[in-house]
Coordinates of C-alpha atoms in Angstrom, one line a residue:
Chain A
M13 CA 10.7 -23.2 25.0
T14 CA 11.3 -21.2 22.4
G15 CA 8.7 -19.1 20.7
V16 CA 10.1 -19.1 17.5
E17 CA 13.0 -21.1 15.9
L18 CA 14.8 -20.7 12.4
R19 CA 17.2 -23.8 11.8
S20 CA 19.8 -23.0 9.3
V21 CA 17.3 -21.1 7.0
S22 CA 18.2 -20.1 3.6
K23 CA 16.3 -18.2 0.8
R24 CA 17.3 -17.3 -2.6
F25 CA 15.6 -15.1 -5.0
G26 CA 16.8 -16.4 -8.5
K27 CA 20.6 -17.0 -7.7
T28 CA 21.4 -14.2 -5.1
Y29 CA 20.9 -15.6 -1.2
A30 CA 18.3 -13.1 0.2
V31 CA 19.1 -15.2 3.7
R32 CA 21.6 -17.2 4.0
N33 CA 22.2 -20.0 6.5
V34 CA 20.3 -18.4 9.4
S35 CA 19.8 -19.8 12.7
L36 CA 18.2 -17.7 15.4
S37 CA 16.0 -18.6 18.3
V38 CA 13.7 -16.3 20.1
G39 CA 12.6 -17.3 23.2
K40 CA 8.9 -17.2 24.7
G41 CA 7.6 -13.7 25.3
E42 CA 11.2 -12.4 24.2
F43 CA 11.1 -9.1 22.1
L44 CA 13.7 -9.5 19.3
S45 CA 14.9 -6.8 16.9
L46 CA 16.2 -7.7 13.7
V47 CA 18.4 -4.9 12.6
G48 CA 20.5 -4.1 9.7
P49 CA 20.9 -1.9 6.2
S50 CA 18.2 -2.3 3.6
G51 CA 18.8 -5.2 1.5
C52 CA 20.5 -7.6 4.6
G53 CA 17.5 -9.8 4.4
K54 CA 15.9 -8.7 7.6
T55 CA 12.6 -8.6 6.0
T56 CA 12.9 -11.8 4.0
T57 CA 13.7 -13.5 7.3
L58 CA 10.3 -11.7 8.8
R59 CA 8.4 -13.3 5.9
L60 CA 9.4 -16.6 6.1
V61 CA 8.6 -16.3 9.7
A62 CA 5.1 -15.2 8.9
G63 CA 4.9 -17.9 5.9
F64 CA 4.6 -15.6 3.0
L65 CA 7.8 -17.2 1.5
A66 CA 8.9 -20.8 2.5
P67 CA 12.8 -21.5 2.9
D68 CA 14.7 -23.1 0.4
E69 CA 16.8 -24.9 3.0
G70 CA 16.2 -25.2 6.5
E71 CA 13.1 -25.0 8.7
V72 CA 10.9 -22.6 10.6
L73 CA 9.6 -23.5 13.9
L74 CA 6.7 -21.8 15.9
N75 CA 6.3 -22.8 19.8
G76 CA 8.7 -26.0 18.9
E77 CA 6.3 -27.1 16.0
S78 CA 7.8 -26.9 12.5
M79 CA 5.9 -24.7 9.7
G80 CA 6.9 -26.5 7.2
G81 CA 3.8 -26.6 4.8
V82 CA 1.6 -24.8 6.8
G83 CA 0.3 -21.5 5.1
V84 CA 0.0 -17.9 6.7
R85 CA -3.5 -18.3 7.3
Q86 CA -3.2 -21.2 9.5
R87 CA -0.1 -20.1 11.5
Q88 CA -1.5 -17.4 13.8
V89 CA 0.9 -14.8 13.4
G90 CA -0.1 -11.4 14.0
I91 CA 1.9 -8.9 11.2
V92 CA 2.0 -5.2 11.7
F93 CA 3.2 -3.5 8.4
Q94 CA 4.8 -0.2 7.7
N95 CA 2.0 1.3 5.8
Y96 CA -0.6 0.4 8.6
A97 CA -2.6 -1.6 6.1
L98 CA -6.0 -1.0 7.5
F99 CA -9.0 -2.1 5.7
P100 CA -10.4 1.6 4.5
N101 CA -14.2 0.3 4.2
L102 CA -14.0 -1.0 7.8
T103 CA -14.4 0.8 11.0
V104 CA -11.7 0.9 14.0
F105 CA -13.7 -1.8 15.6
E106 CA -14.3 -3.8 12.6
N107 CA -10.4 -3.7 11.4
V108 CA -9.5 -5.1 15.0
A109 CA -12.5 -7.6 15.0
F110 CA -11.6 -8.9 11.2
G111 CA -9.3 -11.8 12.5
L112 CA -12.2 -12.6 15.2
R113 CA -14.9 -12.5 12.5
T114 CA -12.6 -15.0 9.8
R115 CA -13.1 -17.3 12.9
N116 CA -17.0 -17.1 13.4
T117 CA -16.3 -15.6 16.9
P118 CA -19.4 -15.3 18.3
E119 CA -20.5 -11.8 19.1
D120 CA -20.9 -11.9 22.9
I121 CA -17.0 -13.1 23.2
L122 CA -15.6 -10.7 20.3
R123 CA -17.3 -7.4 21.4
P124 CA -15.2 -7.2 25.0
K125 CA -12.4 -8.7 23.4
V126 CA -12.2 -6.0 20.8
E127 CA -13.0 -3.1 23.3
Q128 CA -10.4 -4.1 25.7
L129 CA -7.6 -4.5 23.0
L130 CA -8.8 -1.0 21.9
S131 CA -8.8 0.5 25.3
M132 CA -5.3 -1.0 25.4
V133 CA -3.8 0.9 22.6
G134 CA -5.8 3.9 23.8
L135 CA -8.6 4.0 21.2
D136 CA -11.8 2.9 22.8
R137 CA -13.1 6.2 21.9
R138 CA -12.9 6.2 18.3
A139 CA -14.1 2.5 17.9
S140 CA -16.4 3.9 15.4
A141 CA -14.2 6.0 13.3
W142 CA -12.8 5.3 9.9
P143 CA -9.3 4.4 9.4
R144 CA -8.8 7.6 7.2
E145 CA -10.1 9.7 10.1
L146 CA -7.1 9.0 12.4
S147 CA -3.3 9.9 12.4
G148 CA -0.6 7.9 11.3
G149 CA 0.3 7.0 14.8
Q150 CA -3.5 6.2 15.9
Q151 CA -3.6 4.0 12.6
Q152 CA -0.6 2.0 13.5
R153 CA -2.1 1.3 17.2
V154 CA -5.3 0.0 15.6
A155 CA -2.9 -2.1 13.3
L156 CA -1.5 -3.5 16.3
A157 CA -4.5 -4.1 18.2
R158 CA -5.7 -6.0 15.0
A159 CA -2.6 -8.1 15.1
L160 CA -3.0 -8.9 18.6
A161 CA -6.8 -9.7 18.1
I162 CA -6.0 -13.3 17.0
T163 CA -3.8 -14.1 20.5
P164 CA -0.8 -14.9 17.9
K165 CA 1.8 -17.2 18.7
V166 CA 4.1 -14.7 17.5
L167 CA 3.8 -10.6 16.8
L168 CA 6.0 -9.5 13.6
L169 CA 6.5 -5.9 13.0
D170 CA 7.8 -4.9 10.0
E171 CA 9.1 -1.3 10.2
P172 CA 6.2 -0.4 11.9
L173 CA 7.4 3.3 12.8
S174 CA 9.2 4.6 9.8
A175 CA 6.4 6.1 8.2
L176 CA 5.8 8.6 11.4
D177 CA 7.4 11.4 12.6
A178 CA 9.9 11.4 15.0
K179 CA 8.0 12.6 17.9
V180 CA 5.2 10.1 17.3
R181 CA 7.6 7.3 16.7
N182 CA 9.5 7.9 19.9
S183 CA 6.2 7.8 22.0
L184 CA 4.8 4.9 20.0
R185 CA 8.0 2.6 20.4
F186 CA 7.5 2.9 24.3
E187 CA 3.9 2.0 23.8
I188 CA 4.9 -1.2 21.6
K189 CA 7.2 -2.1 24.2
R190 CA 4.7 -1.5 27.2
I191 CA 2.1 -3.4 25.4
Q192 CA 4.6 -6.3 24.4
R193 CA 5.6 -6.7 28.2
E194 CA 2.0 -6.8 29.2
S195 CA 0.9 -9.2 26.7
G196 CA 3.7 -11.2 26.9
I197 CA 3.7 -12.1 23.5
T198 CA 7.1 -13.3 21.4
T199 CA 7.9 -10.6 19.2
I200 CA 10.0 -10.1 16.1
Y201 CA 10.7 -6.5 15.3
V202 CA 12.3 -5.6 11.8
T203 CA 14.1 -2.2 11.7
H204 CA 17.0 -0.3 10.0
D205 CA 17.2 2.3 12.9
Q206 CA 20.1 0.8 15.4
E207 CA 18.7 3.3 18.0
E208 CA 15.3 2.0 17.9
A209 CA 16.5 -1.8 17.7
L210 CA 18.8 -1.0 20.9
S211 CA 16.1 1.0 22.6
I212 CA 13.1 -1.5 22.4
S213 CA 14.7 -4.9 22.6
D214 CA 15.5 -7.6 25.1
R215 CA 17.8 -9.0 22.3
V216 CA 18.9 -7.8 19.0
A217 CA 20.2 -9.7 15.9
L218 CA 22.1 -7.5 13.5
M219 CA 21.9 -8.6 9.7
N220 CA 24.1 -8.2 6.9
E221 CA 24.0 -9.6 3.0
G222 CA 21.6 -12.4 4.4
R223 CA 23.6 -13.5 7.5
I224 CA 23.5 -12.9 11.2
E225 CA 26.7 -10.8 12.1
Q226 CA 25.7 -10.8 16.0
T227 CA 23.0 -11.6 18.4
G228 CA 23.2 -10.1 21.8
S229 CA 21.8 -7.7 24.3
P230 CA 21.2 -4.1 23.1
R231 CA 24.4 -3.4 25.7
D232 CA 26.3 -6.4 24.6
I233 CA 26.1 -5.0 20.7
Y234 CA 26.5 -1.7 21.7
L235 CA 30.0 -2.4 24.1
R236 CA 31.3 -5.4 22.4
P237 CA 30.2 -5.4 19.1
A238 CA 31.8 -8.6 17.3
N239 CA 33.3 -6.9 14.4
S240 CA 33.6 -3.6 12.3
F241 CA 30.6 -4.1 10.7
V242 CA 28.7 -4.0 13.9
A243 CA 30.6 -1.5 15.3
D244 CA 30.1 0.7 12.4
F245 CA 26.4 0.1 12.4
V246 CA 25.3 0.9 16.2
G247 CA 26.7 4.0 16.3
V248 CA 28.8 6.8 15.3
N249 CA 32.5 5.2 15.7
N250 CA 36.0 6.0 15.0
L251 CA 37.3 3.0 13.1
L252 CA 41.1 3.0 12.7
E253 CA 42.1 0.4 10.3
G254 CA 45.6 -0.9 11.7
E255 CA 47.2 -4.1 12.8
Y256 CA 46.7 -6.0 16.3
L257 CA 50.0 -7.1 18.0
G258 CA 48.3 -8.9 20.6
D259 CA 48.6 -8.4 24.7
G260 CA 47.0 -5.1 24.2
R261 CA 48.7 -3.5 21.6
F262 CA 47.6 -2.0 18.1
R263 CA 49.8 -0.7 15.6
W264 CA 48.1 2.4 13.9
R265 CA 50.6 4.0 11.2
E266 CA 53.4 4.6 13.3
R267 CA 52.5 4.5 16.4
I268 CA 51.6 1.7 18.7
L269 CA 48.5 2.2 20.8
S270 CA 47.9 0.5 24.0
V271 CA 44.2 -1.2 24.0
E272 CA 41.8 -3.4 25.3
N273 CA 43.2 -6.8 25.8
V274 CA 41.0 -8.9 23.5
P275 CA 41.2 -12.5 22.4
L276 CA 41.9 -11.4 18.9
P277 CA 44.5 -13.1 16.7
Q278 CA 47.4 -10.9 15.6
G279 CA 46.7 -9.2 12.2
P280 CA 44.8 -6.7 10.5
C281 CA 41.8 -5.2 12.5
S282 CA 40.1 -2.3 13.4
L283 CA 40.4 -0.2 16.2
M284 CA 36.9 1.3 17.5
I285 CA 37.1 4.3 19.9
R286 CA 33.7 5.9 20.7
P287 CA 33.5 9.4 20.5
E288 CA 32.2 9.9 23.8
R289 CA 35.2 8.2 25.4
I290 CA 37.6 10.6 24.1
S291 CA 39.1 13.7 25.9
I292 CA 41.0 16.6 25.2
A293 CA 44.2 16.5 27.0
S294 CA 45.4 19.4 28.4
R295 CA 49.0 21.0 26.7
D296 CA 51.6 19.8 29.2
S297 CA 49.8 16.8 30.7
A298 CA 51.9 14.0 30.8
S299 CA 50.2 10.9 28.7
G300 CA 50.4 8.5 31.7
D301 CA 48.6 5.2 30.8
G302 CA 46.7 6.8 27.9
N303 CA 46.8 7.3 24.4
I304 CA 47.6 10.5 23.0
L305 CA 47.0 11.7 19.5
P306 CA 47.9 15.2 18.5
G307 CA 45.4 16.7 15.8
R308 CA 43.5 19.9 14.5
V309 CA 39.9 20.4 14.9
S310 CA 38.4 20.5 11.7
G311 CA 34.7 20.7 12.4
K312 CA 32.3 21.6 15.0
V313 CA 28.7 20.5 15.2
F314 CA 26.3 21.5 18.0
L315 CA 24.0 18.5 19.1
G316 CA 22.4 19.7 22.1
P317 CA 23.7 18.2 25.0
L318 CA 26.8 17.4 23.1
L319 CA 29.4 18.9 20.8
R320 CA 30.9 17.2 18.3
L321 CA 34.1 17.6 17.3
A322 CA 35.8 16.5 14.0
V323 CA 39.4 16.3 14.8
D324 CA 42.1 15.6 12.1
V325 CA 44.7 13.4 13.3
E326 CA 47.4 12.5 10.4
G327 CA 44.8 12.8 7.8
E328 CA 42.2 10.8 9.6
Q329 CA 39.3 12.1 10.9
I330 CA 38.4 11.4 14.4
L331 CA 34.9 12.2 16.1
V332 CA 34.9 13.5 19.8
D333 CA 31.9 14.0 21.7
L334 CA 32.0 16.7 24.5
L335 CA 29.7 17.4 27.2
N336 CA 28.2 21.0 26.3
T337 CA 29.2 21.9 29.9
E338 CA 32.9 22.0 28.9
I339 CA 33.6 25.4 29.9
Q340 CA 36.2 26.5 27.1
P341 CA 35.5 24.2 23.8
P342 CA 38.4 24.4 21.6
A343 CA 38.1 26.5 18.4
L344 CA 38.1 25.6 14.9
D345 CA 41.6 25.0 13.7
E346 CA 43.2 24.9 16.9
E347 CA 45.9 22.0 17.5
I348 CA 44.8 20.0 20.6
R349 CA 45.7 16.6 21.9
L350 CA 43.1 13.9 22.2
R351 CA 43.5 11.3 25.0
F352 CA 41.9 7.9 25.7
S353 CA 42.3 5.3 28.3
P354 CA 43.3 1.7 26.8
D355 CA 40.0 0.3 28.1
D356 CA 38.2 2.4 25.7
G357 CA 40.3 1.4 22.4
R358 CA 38.6 -2.1 21.4
P359 CA 40.2 -3.8 18.7
V360 CA 37.1 -5.9 16.5
A361 CA 37.7 -8.0 13.6
G362 CA 37.5 -6.9 9.9
R363 CA 38.6 -3.5 8.7
Chain B
M10 CA -12.2 40.6 -18.4
M11 CA -10.5 37.9 -20.5
R12 CA -11.4 34.8 -18.2
R13 CA -15.4 36.2 -18.4
A14 CA -15.5 36.1 -22.1
L15 CA -14.3 32.9 -22.1
W16 CA -16.8 31.4 -19.7
L17 CA -19.5 33.2 -21.3
S18 CA -18.5 32.0 -24.9
G19 CA -18.3 28.2 -23.3
G20 CA -21.6 29.1 -21.8
I21 CA -23.1 30.1 -25.3
C22 CA -21.7 27.0 -27.1
W23 CA -23.0 24.8 -24.6
F24 CA -26.2 26.1 -25.0
A25 CA -26.3 26.1 -28.5
Y26 CA -25.2 22.6 -28.8
V27 CA -26.4 20.6 -25.9
L28 CA -29.0 22.6 -24.2
A29 CA -30.8 24.0 -27.0
P30 CA -31.2 20.7 -29.1
L31 CA -32.6 19.0 -26.2
A32 CA -35.0 21.8 -25.1
L33 CA -36.4 21.9 -28.8
I34 CA -36.9 18.3 -28.8
L35 CA -38.9 18.5 -25.4
V36 CA -40.8 21.2 -26.8
G37 CA -41.3 19.4 -30.1
S38 CA -42.7 16.4 -28.3
F39 CA -45.6 18.4 -27.3
G40 CA -46.3 20.3 -30.4
E41 CA -49.1 19.4 -32.6
K42 CA -47.4 20.2 -36.0
W43 CA -43.9 21.4 -36.6
F44 CA -43.0 22.4 -39.8
G45 CA -41.0 25.6 -41.2
T46 CA -41.2 27.6 -38.2
L47 CA -39.0 27.8 -35.2
L48 CA -41.3 26.2 -32.4
P49 CA -44.4 24.0 -33.3
D50 CA -48.0 25.0 -33.0
G51 CA -50.4 23.6 -30.7
F52 CA -50.2 21.5 -27.7
T53 CA -50.8 17.5 -27.4
L54 CA -50.0 14.5 -25.4
R55 CA -50.8 12.1 -28.8
W56 CA -47.2 11.5 -29.6
Y57 CA -46.7 10.1 -26.2
A58 CA -49.9 8.0 -26.2
D59 CA -48.9 6.9 -29.8
L60 CA -45.3 5.7 -28.4
F61 CA -46.8 3.4 -25.4
S62 CA -49.7 2.1 -27.8
K63 CA -46.6 0.9 -30.2
T64 CA -45.3 -2.6 -29.2
M65 CA -42.4 -2.3 -31.1
Y66 CA -41.0 0.9 -29.1
V67 CA -42.2 -0.4 -25.7
R68 CA -40.2 -3.5 -26.6
A69 CA -37.3 -1.9 -27.7
M70 CA -37.1 0.2 -24.6
G71 CA -37.3 -3.0 -22.7
M72 CA -34.6 -4.7 -25.0
S73 CA -32.4 -1.5 -24.3
L74 CA -32.6 -1.9 -20.7
L75 CA -31.9 -5.5 -20.6
V76 CA -28.7 -5.3 -22.9
A77 CA -27.5 -2.4 -20.6
C78 CA -28.0 -3.9 -17.3
L79 CA -26.7 -7.5 -18.2
T80 CA -23.6 -5.3 -19.9
V81 CA -22.9 -3.5 -16.9
F82 CA -23.2 -6.5 -14.3
I83 CA -21.1 -8.8 -16.6
N84 CA -18.7 -6.1 -17.3
A85 CA -18.4 -5.4 -13.6
L86 CA -17.7 -8.9 -13.0
V87 CA -15.0 -9.3 -15.7
G88 CA -13.8 -6.2 -14.5
I89 CA -13.1 -7.0 -10.8
C90 CA -11.6 -10.3 -11.9
S91 CA -9.2 -8.6 -14.3
V92 CA -7.9 -6.1 -12.2
Y93 CA -7.6 -8.3 -9.1
A94 CA -5.5 -10.5 -11.6
V95 CA -3.4 -7.8 -12.9
S96 CA -2.6 -6.4 -9.4
V97 CA -1.8 -9.7 -7.8
L98 CA 0.0 -11.0 -10.3
G99 CA 1.8 -7.8 -10.5
K100 CA 3.8 -8.0 -13.5
K101 CA 4.5 -5.0 -15.5
W102 CA 4.4 -6.8 -19.2
L103 CA 0.8 -8.2 -18.3
R104 CA -0.5 -4.7 -17.3
R105 CA 1.2 -3.2 -20.4
A106 CA -0.6 -6.0 -22.6
F107 CA -3.8 -5.4 -20.6
E108 CA -4.1 -2.0 -21.1
F109 CA -3.4 -2.1 -24.8
V110 CA -6.2 -5.0 -25.1
I111 CA -8.7 -2.8 -23.4
L112 CA -7.5 0.3 -25.8
L113 CA -8.0 -1.6 -28.9
P114 CA -12.1 -1.5 -28.8
I115 CA -11.6 2.4 -28.5
A116 CA -9.5 2.6 -31.6
I117 CA -11.5 0.5 -34.0
P118 CA -14.6 2.0 -35.1
P119 CA -18.0 0.1 -34.2
V120 CA -19.1 -0.2 -37.7
V121 CA -16.0 -2.2 -38.1
M122 CA -16.7 -4.2 -35.3
G123 CA -20.3 -4.8 -36.5
L124 CA -19.2 -5.6 -40.0
G125 CA -16.8 -8.3 -38.3
L126 CA -19.2 -9.8 -36.1
V127 CA -22.1 -9.9 -38.9
Q128 CA -19.2 -11.9 -41.0
G129 CA -18.2 -13.9 -38.3
F130 CA -21.1 -15.2 -36.8
N131 CA -23.3 -16.0 -39.5
W132 CA -22.9 -19.5 -40.4
P133 CA -25.7 -21.1 -42.6
S134 CA -26.3 -24.0 -40.1
F135 CA -26.2 -21.6 -37.1
S136 CA -26.3 -17.6 -37.0
L137 CA -26.3 -15.5 -34.3
V138 CA -26.7 -12.4 -36.5
G139 CA -30.1 -10.7 -35.3
T140 CA -30.0 -12.1 -31.7
W141 CA -29.9 -9.7 -28.7
Q142 CA -27.0 -11.9 -27.2
L143 CA -24.9 -11.0 -30.2
L144 CA -25.5 -7.7 -29.2
L145 CA -24.8 -8.0 -25.7
G146 CA -21.1 -9.6 -26.7
A147 CA -20.7 -6.7 -28.9
H148 CA -21.8 -3.8 -26.2
L149 CA -19.3 -5.9 -23.8
V150 CA -16.7 -5.8 -25.8
Y151 CA -17.1 -2.3 -26.8
T152 CA -17.6 -0.8 -23.2
L153 CA -15.5 -3.0 -21.2
P154 CA -12.1 -0.2 -21.4
F155 CA -14.7 2.2 -19.4
M156 CA -15.3 -0.3 -16.8
L157 CA -11.6 -1.2 -16.7
R158 CA -10.5 2.2 -16.3
P159 CA -12.1 3.6 -13.3
L160 CA -11.9 0.1 -11.8
M161 CA -8.1 0.1 -12.3
A162 CA -7.5 3.4 -11.0
N163 CA -9.3 2.4 -7.7
M164 CA -7.7 -0.6 -7.6
D165 CA -4.0 1.3 -7.8
M166 CA -5.0 3.4 -4.9
L167 CA -5.9 0.5 -2.8
N168 CA -2.1 -1.0 -2.1
W169 CA -4.0 -4.3 -2.3
T170 CA -0.9 -6.7 -1.9
V171 CA -0.4 -5.5 1.5
L172 CA -4.3 -5.3 2.6
E173 CA -4.4 -9.3 1.1
E174 CA -1.3 -10.5 3.1
A175 CA -2.7 -8.5 6.2
G176 CA -6.0 -10.4 5.6
T177 CA -4.6 -13.8 5.0
S178 CA -2.7 -13.4 8.3
L179 CA -5.6 -12.7 10.2
G180 CA -7.0 -15.8 8.9
A181 CA -9.4 -14.8 6.1
T182 CA -10.3 -16.9 2.8
P183 CA -9.9 -15.6 -0.5
F184 CA -13.7 -15.3 -0.6
F185 CA -14.0 -13.6 3.2
L186 CA -11.3 -11.2 1.8
A187 CA -13.0 -10.7 -1.9
T188 CA -16.5 -9.9 -0.3
R189 CA -15.7 -8.1 3.0
V190 CA -12.8 -6.3 1.6
L191 CA -12.0 -6.0 -2.1
V192 CA -15.1 -5.3 -3.6
P193 CA -16.6 -2.8 -1.0
N194 CA -13.5 -1.0 -1.9
L195 CA -13.7 -0.9 -5.5
V196 CA -17.3 0.5 -5.3
P197 CA -16.5 4.2 -6.3
G198 CA -14.6 2.7 -9.4
L199 CA -17.6 0.4 -10.2
L200 CA -19.9 3.0 -9.8
S201 CA -18.4 5.2 -12.4
G202 CA -17.8 2.5 -14.5
A203 CA -21.2 1.3 -14.5
I204 CA -22.5 5.0 -15.3
M205 CA -20.5 5.0 -18.0
T206 CA -21.0 1.3 -19.7
F207 CA -24.7 1.8 -19.0
A208 CA -24.9 5.2 -20.8
M209 CA -22.9 3.9 -23.8
S210 CA -25.0 0.7 -24.1
L211 CA -28.3 2.2 -23.8
G212 CA -27.8 5.0 -26.3
E213 CA -25.5 2.9 -28.7
F214 CA -26.5 3.2 -32.5
Q215 CA -23.9 1.6 -34.9
L216 CA -23.2 -1.8 -33.8
A217 CA -27.3 -2.4 -33.0
V218 CA -28.4 -1.4 -36.1
M219 CA -26.0 -3.9 -37.9
V220 CA -26.0 -6.8 -35.4
T221 CA -29.9 -6.8 -34.3
G222 CA -32.7 -7.9 -36.3
S223 CA -36.5 -7.2 -35.9
A224 CA -37.1 -9.1 -32.7
S225 CA -34.0 -7.7 -30.9
Q226 CA -34.0 -4.1 -32.0
T227 CA -32.9 -1.7 -29.3
Y228 CA -34.5 1.4 -28.7
P229 CA -31.7 3.7 -30.5
V230 CA -32.2 1.7 -33.6
V231 CA -36.3 2.1 -33.6
L232 CA -35.7 5.7 -32.6
Y233 CA -33.8 6.3 -35.8
Q234 CA -36.9 5.0 -37.6
A235 CA -39.5 7.2 -35.8
F236 CA -38.1 10.3 -37.8
Y237 CA -39.6 8.9 -41.0
V238 CA -43.2 8.8 -39.0
S239 CA -43.3 12.3 -37.9
T240 CA -41.4 15.0 -36.2
G241 CA -43.6 15.1 -33.2
F242 CA -43.3 11.1 -32.8
A243 CA -39.4 11.5 -33.1
C244 CA -39.2 14.2 -30.5
A245 CA -41.5 12.2 -27.7
A246 CA -39.5 8.8 -28.6
T247 CA -36.2 10.8 -28.0
T248 CA -37.3 12.5 -25.0
L249 CA -38.1 9.4 -23.5
L250 CA -34.7 7.9 -23.8
V251 CA -32.9 10.9 -22.5
L252 CA -35.7 10.5 -19.5
F253 CA -34.5 7.0 -19.3
S254 CA -30.8 8.3 -19.3
I255 CA -31.1 10.6 -16.8
L256 CA -33.1 8.4 -14.5
S257 CA -30.9 5.8 -14.7
L258 CA -27.9 8.2 -14.0
G259 CA -29.4 9.0 -11.0
A260 CA -30.4 5.9 -9.8
V261 CA -26.4 5.0 -10.0
I262 CA -25.3 7.9 -8.4
F263 CA -27.9 7.6 -5.6
L264 CA -26.9 4.1 -4.9
G265 CA -22.9 5.4 -4.9
R266 CA -23.8 7.7 -2.2
L267 CA -25.5 5.0 -0.2
F268 CA -22.9 2.3 -0.5
G269 CA -19.8 4.2 -1.8
T270 CA -19.2 7.3 0.6
R271 CA -19.9 5.4 3.7
S272 CA -17.9 2.2 3.0
A273 CA -14.9 3.4 0.8
G274 CA -14.9 7.1 1.6
M275 CA -14.8 8.4 -1.8
A276 CA -17.7 10.6 -3.5
V277 CA -18.7 9.0 -6.9

């Protein structure tokens, strides 16, 4: 049974489509991320699920029931907002209790429930604090507990971590994941941060210009992007524009490179080579079954565990990530030969 | 050196123009005679006894308090509804129009407004001129900008659209949201608006003198007449008004400390 289902949903603002014919289903208890650049329609999709917006076409289902004509108040969805949206005039306890109060929950049920939620997010000792006395991370925990208090059919998180600094963001990311797993609640998580989406989700839906470009597990999306947009979005990629000749052959400029054999029609497309899959070939080694690209080191960035090189190959900049354990990194302006094996060059549609 | 000189001259001006007249009036209200000297002669409580024995003054004070309280109350209601509407509808042009409309009464002198009211509400068969209700209406319009300003600033800080979405998703009805979230969070703005409008209505003279009749005279109007009675009497009457202003100011600030700082976290 699906927790959330969108059936050919479209939403227009004026004449422009914010969401165009989107179909998506999220299993019960599944954690799905909607990710994409700003303006791609991910927040609109979330608001369609929440009920703040009604679709122009198509239909939204929660737990198998159509939500047509069902308002936000009746939908029983828990929402966590980017800027926390805690009620400043209520204590932490009362913020979490708010949803139960609207349902006239008796005190002897409400109190233990709120206390349990507060200890789940690690704030049981701040129950009587005011929201303004808490740090951003703590406020967002309260918001999470508040959303969960109404035992929602689905938990919707709209960029919940983007107002926080990097350190808090990382720890809270895992905490959200832990709480979601423990409570087994269907979750849709909106973010523009691909790393966040890939690290937290069971499944990722990547959106662009109101459509879903690809849905899949983080591993799938990362290793087998459906097209050049996805490839570009989910990591630093070298995308070489060229032509697929079929049968694992790719023409880039004057060269024929041997690449992964993919079921793609012959014709213009892009070749994706991950920076960490490129190595430096020794000066005189034979190419073997690998591809050799001669170039000149045009830049070096130290990234902690990695050293990122920018290498100029026939005017095209190719990024290469080397582990910093390499004994002798090449110097700037040094002429080197890059090598990648056919399995690491993946043609993707679009250019 | 320069800074100290500025402070000093500022202090002197404040003393000369604000404190000294008030002090003189206070002293004058206890003096028996005050003619041609810097300070009055003798000590008496006669003027205060006179004041409270004259029903006209007592009634006028009651009238002033009634109009001022109603002005605050109605303007608070109108204010909350207006800032809510402007914020929820979220239209830029609406906000501009609103800001212009609330500025209008400040731009128009009260005398002009009073004349307009006297002309506009004086029909042969049915005249509102001379009633306290007309004065109330005039004060409502006159003081509304001063209620709306702090309320709008308060509302702008609230980020209401998101709070409303959060509350609605948690199952709150608009009424529940208004009473449990909106109004408690507007307390600081309401209080500073209330202080302003109350003080303005209580001391307002120009509109009152033109619009009210003998049965609906407010305190500033009878106070003006008091100077024709005797200086000591007028001083006592003035002291009473100042006293009332200060007391009600104190009461509002006290209420603000009671509700405002706890709930909304902002000092008034």
